[in-house]
Coordinates of C-alpha atoms in Angstrom, one line a residue:
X1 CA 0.0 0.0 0.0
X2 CA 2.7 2.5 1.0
X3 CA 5.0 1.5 -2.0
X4 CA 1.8 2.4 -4.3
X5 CA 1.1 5.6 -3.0
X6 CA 4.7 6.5 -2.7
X7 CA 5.0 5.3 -6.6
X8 CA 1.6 7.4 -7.2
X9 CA 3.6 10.5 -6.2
X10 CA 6.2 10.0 -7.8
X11 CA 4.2 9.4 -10.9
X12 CA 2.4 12.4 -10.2
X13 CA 5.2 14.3 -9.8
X14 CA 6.7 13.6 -13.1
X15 CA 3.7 14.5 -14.7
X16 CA 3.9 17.5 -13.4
X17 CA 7.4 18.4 -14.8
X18 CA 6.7 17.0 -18.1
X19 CA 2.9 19.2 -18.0
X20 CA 5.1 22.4 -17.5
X21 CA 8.0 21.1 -19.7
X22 CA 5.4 20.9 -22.0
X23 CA 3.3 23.9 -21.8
X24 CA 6.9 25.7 -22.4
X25 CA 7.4 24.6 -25.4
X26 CA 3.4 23.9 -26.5
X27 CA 2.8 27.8 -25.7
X28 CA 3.0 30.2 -28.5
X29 CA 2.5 34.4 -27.8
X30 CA 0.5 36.1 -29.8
X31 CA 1.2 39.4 -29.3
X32 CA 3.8 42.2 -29.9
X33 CA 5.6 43.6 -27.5
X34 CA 8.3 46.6 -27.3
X35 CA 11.6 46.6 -25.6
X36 CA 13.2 49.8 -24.7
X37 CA 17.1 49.4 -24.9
X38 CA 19.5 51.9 -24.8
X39 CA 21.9 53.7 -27.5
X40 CA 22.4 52.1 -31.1
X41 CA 25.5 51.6 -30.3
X42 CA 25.4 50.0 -26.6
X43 CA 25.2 47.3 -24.9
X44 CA 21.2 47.0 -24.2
X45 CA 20.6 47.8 -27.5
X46 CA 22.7 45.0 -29.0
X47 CA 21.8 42.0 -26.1
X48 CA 18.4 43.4 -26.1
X49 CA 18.5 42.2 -29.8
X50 CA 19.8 38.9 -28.9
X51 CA 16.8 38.1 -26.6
X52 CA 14.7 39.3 -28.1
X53 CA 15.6 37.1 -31.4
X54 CA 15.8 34.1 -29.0
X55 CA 12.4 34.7 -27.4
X56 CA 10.4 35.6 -30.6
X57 CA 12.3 32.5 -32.2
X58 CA 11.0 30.1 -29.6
X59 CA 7.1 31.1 -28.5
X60 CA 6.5 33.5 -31.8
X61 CA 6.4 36.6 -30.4
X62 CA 6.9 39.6 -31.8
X63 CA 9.5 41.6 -29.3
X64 CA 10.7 44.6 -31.1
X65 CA 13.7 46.5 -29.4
X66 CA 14.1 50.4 -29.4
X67 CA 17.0 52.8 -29.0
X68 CA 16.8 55.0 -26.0
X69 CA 18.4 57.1 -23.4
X70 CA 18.2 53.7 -21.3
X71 CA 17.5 52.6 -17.5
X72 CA 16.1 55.8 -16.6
X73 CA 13.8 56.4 -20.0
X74 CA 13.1 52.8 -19.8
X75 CA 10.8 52.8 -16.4
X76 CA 9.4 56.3 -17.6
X77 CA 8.0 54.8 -21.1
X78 CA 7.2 51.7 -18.9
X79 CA 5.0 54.0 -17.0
X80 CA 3.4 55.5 -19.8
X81 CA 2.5 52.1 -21.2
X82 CA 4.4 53.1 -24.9
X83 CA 6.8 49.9 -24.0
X84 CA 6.0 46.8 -22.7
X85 CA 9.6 45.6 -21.9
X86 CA 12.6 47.1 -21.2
X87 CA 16.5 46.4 -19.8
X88 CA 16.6 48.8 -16.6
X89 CA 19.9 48.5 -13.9
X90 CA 19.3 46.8 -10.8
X91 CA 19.7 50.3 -8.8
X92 CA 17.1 52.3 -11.3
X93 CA 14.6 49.6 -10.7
X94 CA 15.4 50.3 -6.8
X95 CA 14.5 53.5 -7.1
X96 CA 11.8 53.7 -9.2
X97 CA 10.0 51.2 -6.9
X98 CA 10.7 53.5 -3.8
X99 CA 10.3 56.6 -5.8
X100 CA 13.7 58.1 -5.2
X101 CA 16.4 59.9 -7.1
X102 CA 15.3 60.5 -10.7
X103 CA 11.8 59.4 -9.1
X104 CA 11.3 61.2 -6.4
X105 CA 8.1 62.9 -7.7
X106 CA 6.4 59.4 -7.4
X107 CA 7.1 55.6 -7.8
X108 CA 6.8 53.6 -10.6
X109 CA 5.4 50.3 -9.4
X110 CA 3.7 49.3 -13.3
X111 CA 6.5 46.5 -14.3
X112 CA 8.1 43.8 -13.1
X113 CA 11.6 41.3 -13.5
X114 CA 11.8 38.5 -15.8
X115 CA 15.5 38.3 -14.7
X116 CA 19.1 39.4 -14.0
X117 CA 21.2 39.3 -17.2
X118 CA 25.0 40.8 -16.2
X119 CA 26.6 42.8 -14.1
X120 CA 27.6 46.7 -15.1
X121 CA 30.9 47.9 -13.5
X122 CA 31.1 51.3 -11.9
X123 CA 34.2 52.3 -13.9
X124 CA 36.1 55.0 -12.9
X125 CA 39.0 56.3 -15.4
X126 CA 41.1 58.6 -14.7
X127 CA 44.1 60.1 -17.2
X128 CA 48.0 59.5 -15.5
X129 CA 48.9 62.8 -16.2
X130 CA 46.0 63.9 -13.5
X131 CA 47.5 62.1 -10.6
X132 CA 44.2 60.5 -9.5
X133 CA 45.3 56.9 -8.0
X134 CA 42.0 56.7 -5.8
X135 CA 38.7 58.1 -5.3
X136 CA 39.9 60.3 -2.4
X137 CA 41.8 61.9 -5.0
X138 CA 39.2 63.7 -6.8
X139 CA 38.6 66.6 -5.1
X140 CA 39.3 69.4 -6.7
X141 CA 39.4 67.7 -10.1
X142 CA 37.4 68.1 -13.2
X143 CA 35.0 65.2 -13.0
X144 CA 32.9 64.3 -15.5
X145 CA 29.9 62.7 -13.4
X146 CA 27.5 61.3 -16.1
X147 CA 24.6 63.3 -17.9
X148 CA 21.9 65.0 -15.8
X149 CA 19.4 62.5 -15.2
X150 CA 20.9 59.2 -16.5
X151 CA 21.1 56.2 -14.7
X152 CA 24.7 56.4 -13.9
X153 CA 24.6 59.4 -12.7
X154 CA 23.8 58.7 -9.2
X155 CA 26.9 56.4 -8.3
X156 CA 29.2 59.3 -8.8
X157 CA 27.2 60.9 -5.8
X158 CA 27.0 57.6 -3.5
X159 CA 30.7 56.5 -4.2
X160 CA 32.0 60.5 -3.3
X161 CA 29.7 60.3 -0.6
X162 CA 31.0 57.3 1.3
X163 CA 34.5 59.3 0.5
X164 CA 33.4 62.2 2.5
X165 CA 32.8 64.5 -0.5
X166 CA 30.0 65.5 -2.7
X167 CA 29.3 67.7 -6.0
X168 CA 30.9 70.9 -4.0
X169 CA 34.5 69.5 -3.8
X170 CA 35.1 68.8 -7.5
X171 CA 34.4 70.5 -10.6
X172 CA 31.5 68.4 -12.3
X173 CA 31.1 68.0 -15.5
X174 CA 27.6 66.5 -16.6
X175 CA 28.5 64.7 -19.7
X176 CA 27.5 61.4 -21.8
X177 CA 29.7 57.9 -21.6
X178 CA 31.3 58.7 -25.2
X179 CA 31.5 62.4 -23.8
X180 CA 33.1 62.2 -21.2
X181 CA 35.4 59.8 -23.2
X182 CA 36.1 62.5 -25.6
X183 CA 36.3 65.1 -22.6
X184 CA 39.5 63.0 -21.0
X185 CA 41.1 62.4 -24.5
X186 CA 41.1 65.8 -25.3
X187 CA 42.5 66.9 -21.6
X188 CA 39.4 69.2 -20.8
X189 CA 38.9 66.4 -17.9
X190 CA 40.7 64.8 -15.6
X191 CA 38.3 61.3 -14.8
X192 CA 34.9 59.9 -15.9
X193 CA 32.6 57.8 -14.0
X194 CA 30.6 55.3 -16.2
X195 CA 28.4 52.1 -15.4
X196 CA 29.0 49.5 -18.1
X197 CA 29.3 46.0 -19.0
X198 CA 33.0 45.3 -19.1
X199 CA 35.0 45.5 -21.5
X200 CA 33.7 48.7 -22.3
X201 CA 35.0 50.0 -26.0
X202 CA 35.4 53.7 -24.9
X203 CA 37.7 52.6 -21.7
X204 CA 39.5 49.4 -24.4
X205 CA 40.0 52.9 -27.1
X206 CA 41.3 54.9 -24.1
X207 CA 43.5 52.1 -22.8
X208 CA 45.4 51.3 -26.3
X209 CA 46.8 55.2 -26.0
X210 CA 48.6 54.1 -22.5
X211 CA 47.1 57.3 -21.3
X212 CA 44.7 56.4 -18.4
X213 CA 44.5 54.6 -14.7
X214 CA 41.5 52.7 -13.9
X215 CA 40.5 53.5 -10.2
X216 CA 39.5 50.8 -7.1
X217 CA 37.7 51.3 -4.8
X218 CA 39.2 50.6 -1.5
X219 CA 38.0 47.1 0.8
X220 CA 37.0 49.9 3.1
X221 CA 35.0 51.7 1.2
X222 CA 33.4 49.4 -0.7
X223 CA 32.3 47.7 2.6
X224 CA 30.8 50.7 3.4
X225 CA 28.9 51.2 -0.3
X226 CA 27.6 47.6 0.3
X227 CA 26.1 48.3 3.7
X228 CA 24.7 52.0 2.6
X229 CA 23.1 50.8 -1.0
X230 CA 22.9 46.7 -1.0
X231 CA 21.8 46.9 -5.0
X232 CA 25.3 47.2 -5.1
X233 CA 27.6 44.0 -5.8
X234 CA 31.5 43.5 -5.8
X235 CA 33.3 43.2 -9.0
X236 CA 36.9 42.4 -9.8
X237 CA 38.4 42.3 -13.2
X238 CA 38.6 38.7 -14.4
X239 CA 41.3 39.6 -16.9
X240 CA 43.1 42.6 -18.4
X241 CA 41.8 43.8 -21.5
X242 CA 42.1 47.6 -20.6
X243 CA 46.6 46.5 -20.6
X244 CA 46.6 47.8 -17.3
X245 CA 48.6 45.1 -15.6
X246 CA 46.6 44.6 -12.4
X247 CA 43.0 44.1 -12.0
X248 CA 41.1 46.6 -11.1
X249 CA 38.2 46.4 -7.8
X250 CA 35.0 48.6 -8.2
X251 CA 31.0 47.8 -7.8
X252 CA 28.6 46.5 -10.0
X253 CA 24.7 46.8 -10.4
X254 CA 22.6 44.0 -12.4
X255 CA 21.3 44.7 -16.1
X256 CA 17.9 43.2 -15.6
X257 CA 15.0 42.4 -18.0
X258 CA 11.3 43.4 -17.2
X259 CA 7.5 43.6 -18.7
X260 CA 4.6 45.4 -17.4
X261 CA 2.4 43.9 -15.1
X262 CA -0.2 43.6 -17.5
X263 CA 1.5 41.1 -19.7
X264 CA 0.0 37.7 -18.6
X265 CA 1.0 35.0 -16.4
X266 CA 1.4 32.6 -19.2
X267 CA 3.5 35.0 -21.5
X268 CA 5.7 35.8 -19.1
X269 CA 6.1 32.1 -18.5
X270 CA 6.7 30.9 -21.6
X271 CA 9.4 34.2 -22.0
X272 CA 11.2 33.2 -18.9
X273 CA 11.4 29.2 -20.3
X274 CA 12.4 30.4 -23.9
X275 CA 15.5 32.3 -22.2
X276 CA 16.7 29.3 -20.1
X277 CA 15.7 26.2 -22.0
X278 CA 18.3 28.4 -25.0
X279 CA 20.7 30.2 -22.7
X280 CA 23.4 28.7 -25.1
X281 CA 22.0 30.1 -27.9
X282 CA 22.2 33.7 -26.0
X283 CA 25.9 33.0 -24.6
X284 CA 26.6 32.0 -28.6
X285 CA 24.8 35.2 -29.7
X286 CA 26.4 38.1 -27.1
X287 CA 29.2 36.8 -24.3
X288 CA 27.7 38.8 -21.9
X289 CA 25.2 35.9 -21.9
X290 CA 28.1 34.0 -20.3
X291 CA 26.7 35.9 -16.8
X292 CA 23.2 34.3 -16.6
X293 CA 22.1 31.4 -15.2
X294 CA 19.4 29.7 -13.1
X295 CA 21.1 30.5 -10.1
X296 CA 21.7 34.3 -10.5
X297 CA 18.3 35.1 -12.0
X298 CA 17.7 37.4 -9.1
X299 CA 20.9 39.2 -8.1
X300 CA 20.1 42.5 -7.0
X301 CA 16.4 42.3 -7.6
X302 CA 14.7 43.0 -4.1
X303 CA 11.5 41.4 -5.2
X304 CA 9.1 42.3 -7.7
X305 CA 9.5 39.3 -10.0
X306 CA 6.5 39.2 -12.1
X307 CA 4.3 35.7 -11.4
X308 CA 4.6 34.0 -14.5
X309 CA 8.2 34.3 -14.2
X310 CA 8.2 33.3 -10.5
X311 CA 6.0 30.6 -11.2
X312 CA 8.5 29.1 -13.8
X313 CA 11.7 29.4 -11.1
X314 CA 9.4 27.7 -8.3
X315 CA 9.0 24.7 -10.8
X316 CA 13.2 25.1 -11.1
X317 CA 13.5 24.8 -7.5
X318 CA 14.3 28.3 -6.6
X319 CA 13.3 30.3 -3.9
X320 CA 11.5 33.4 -5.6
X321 CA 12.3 36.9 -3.3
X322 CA 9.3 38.5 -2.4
X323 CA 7.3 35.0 -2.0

């Protein structure tokens, strides 16, 4: 008797994998969806194209990725409902949710996470002829902080705060990622700041010149980063593309892919399955694919993973945050 029911659950059980195996690959989406990126040129833009090729590829959706002025014009076209998707950092999606920062006039609570993708280093370059070996170097120097409003633009303030300083003991300059590249090229700057996948091409261009020092940050002080904002994660160099001959320490924030709430359960299912049944078709598409996995889905994502996404890690195993 106990030997049948214990094979009747077991039975049971494997139906139930193979019903959600199947429904994975039996469910096709109808609709079209767009996916706000970030420049032509970047990095959202071009593995914003690779999942979304994957995806449509694998459930027949129609996901159509846009240029934008990324993670910050992301959540406010997200809130307007003119796109349904979007690649957003980890920190951006922190404060939009507690309507903070480039928020603060209200949250934006309309979306959800599909998933981590990979990690954006806080990179902080700095020219040898300025002098700047750390962060506590700065002051008084010609900083270019990130434009007004961007989603980089706010680690420049946290990482000079946990230094002691703010915007009043350097000379800011509010410029773009390939501005500020330009800016430090030219000498009319003496560092940038800049929140990118690494390599980043600017910092690779920059480094061929033997012109610049990347900066660490400090065990100290990234301690105290960690503790102050915990979207933060630490990142070390795994190699030396920028010819620097060490490896350079700094902090990271999650690239992470969302959808509006209103997308259903089942789409958002079959989305999730279509990226991790063919995560080696992504890693063979973009290498920053190489980041993801099961395991990492929710690295600096606090909580608001949408339920047909949940519902496909709970059938993984995984512990969903927020559940």
């Amino acid at each position: 008797m106990r030997r049948n029911a214990w094979t009747a659950l077991a039975v049971g059980a494997a139906l139930t994998v193979g019903a959600a195996a199947s429904f994975a690959a039996d469910h096709k989406i109808s609709g079209s969806f767009l996916m706000g990126t970030g420049s032509a040129t970047g990095n959202y833009y071009s593995f914003g194209s690779v999942l979304a090729q994957v995806i449509n590829s694998h459930t027949g959706a129609n996901i159509t990725v846009s240029s934008t002025g990324g993670s910050v014009e992301n959540v406010r076209l997200l809130k307007k409902g003119e796109n349904e998707m979007a690649l957003v950092q980890t920190d951006v999606n922190s404060y939009a949710l507690n309507g903070v920062e480039q928020f603060a006039s209200g949250a934006v609570t309309n979306f959800s996470a599909i998933t981590a993708c990979y990690p954006e280093m806080v990179q902080i370059v700095a020219s040898k002829a300025s002098g700047i070996k750390s962060v506590a170097d700065m002051r008084g120097k010609r900083i270019c902080v990130g434009a007004v409003g961007s989603g980089y633009e706010v680690a420049p303030r946290q990482i000079l705060g946990i230094y002691g300083m703010n915007y009043d003991d350097i000379d800011e300059r509010f410029l773009s990622q390939s501005e500020g590249k330009n800016a430090l090229q030219d000498d009319q700057i003496d560092a940038f700041f800049m929140c990118s996948g690494y390599p980043n091409a600017n910092v690779t261009e920059l480094s061929l010149m033997g012109k610049i020092e990347v900066i660490s940050i400090d065990d100290e002080h990234l301690k105290l980063l960690q503790e102050k904002y915990p979207f933060y994660a630490p990142f070390t160099t795994p190699d030396d593309q920028y010819n620097l001959g060490h490896p350079v320490t700094s902090v990271a924030v999650m690239s992470m892919l969302v959808v509006l709430n209103e997308i259903s359960d089942d789409d958002v299912y079959a989305m999730t399955a279509a990226i991790y049944d063919h995560l080696d078709e992504i890693r063979a598409l973009n290498k920053k694919g190489e980041y993801m996995s099961l395991e990492g889905a929710f690295r600096g994502i606090p909580g608001n993973i949408h339920p047909g996404a949940a519902r496909f890690y709970e059938e993984k195993g995984l512990k969903v945050p927020g559940k």
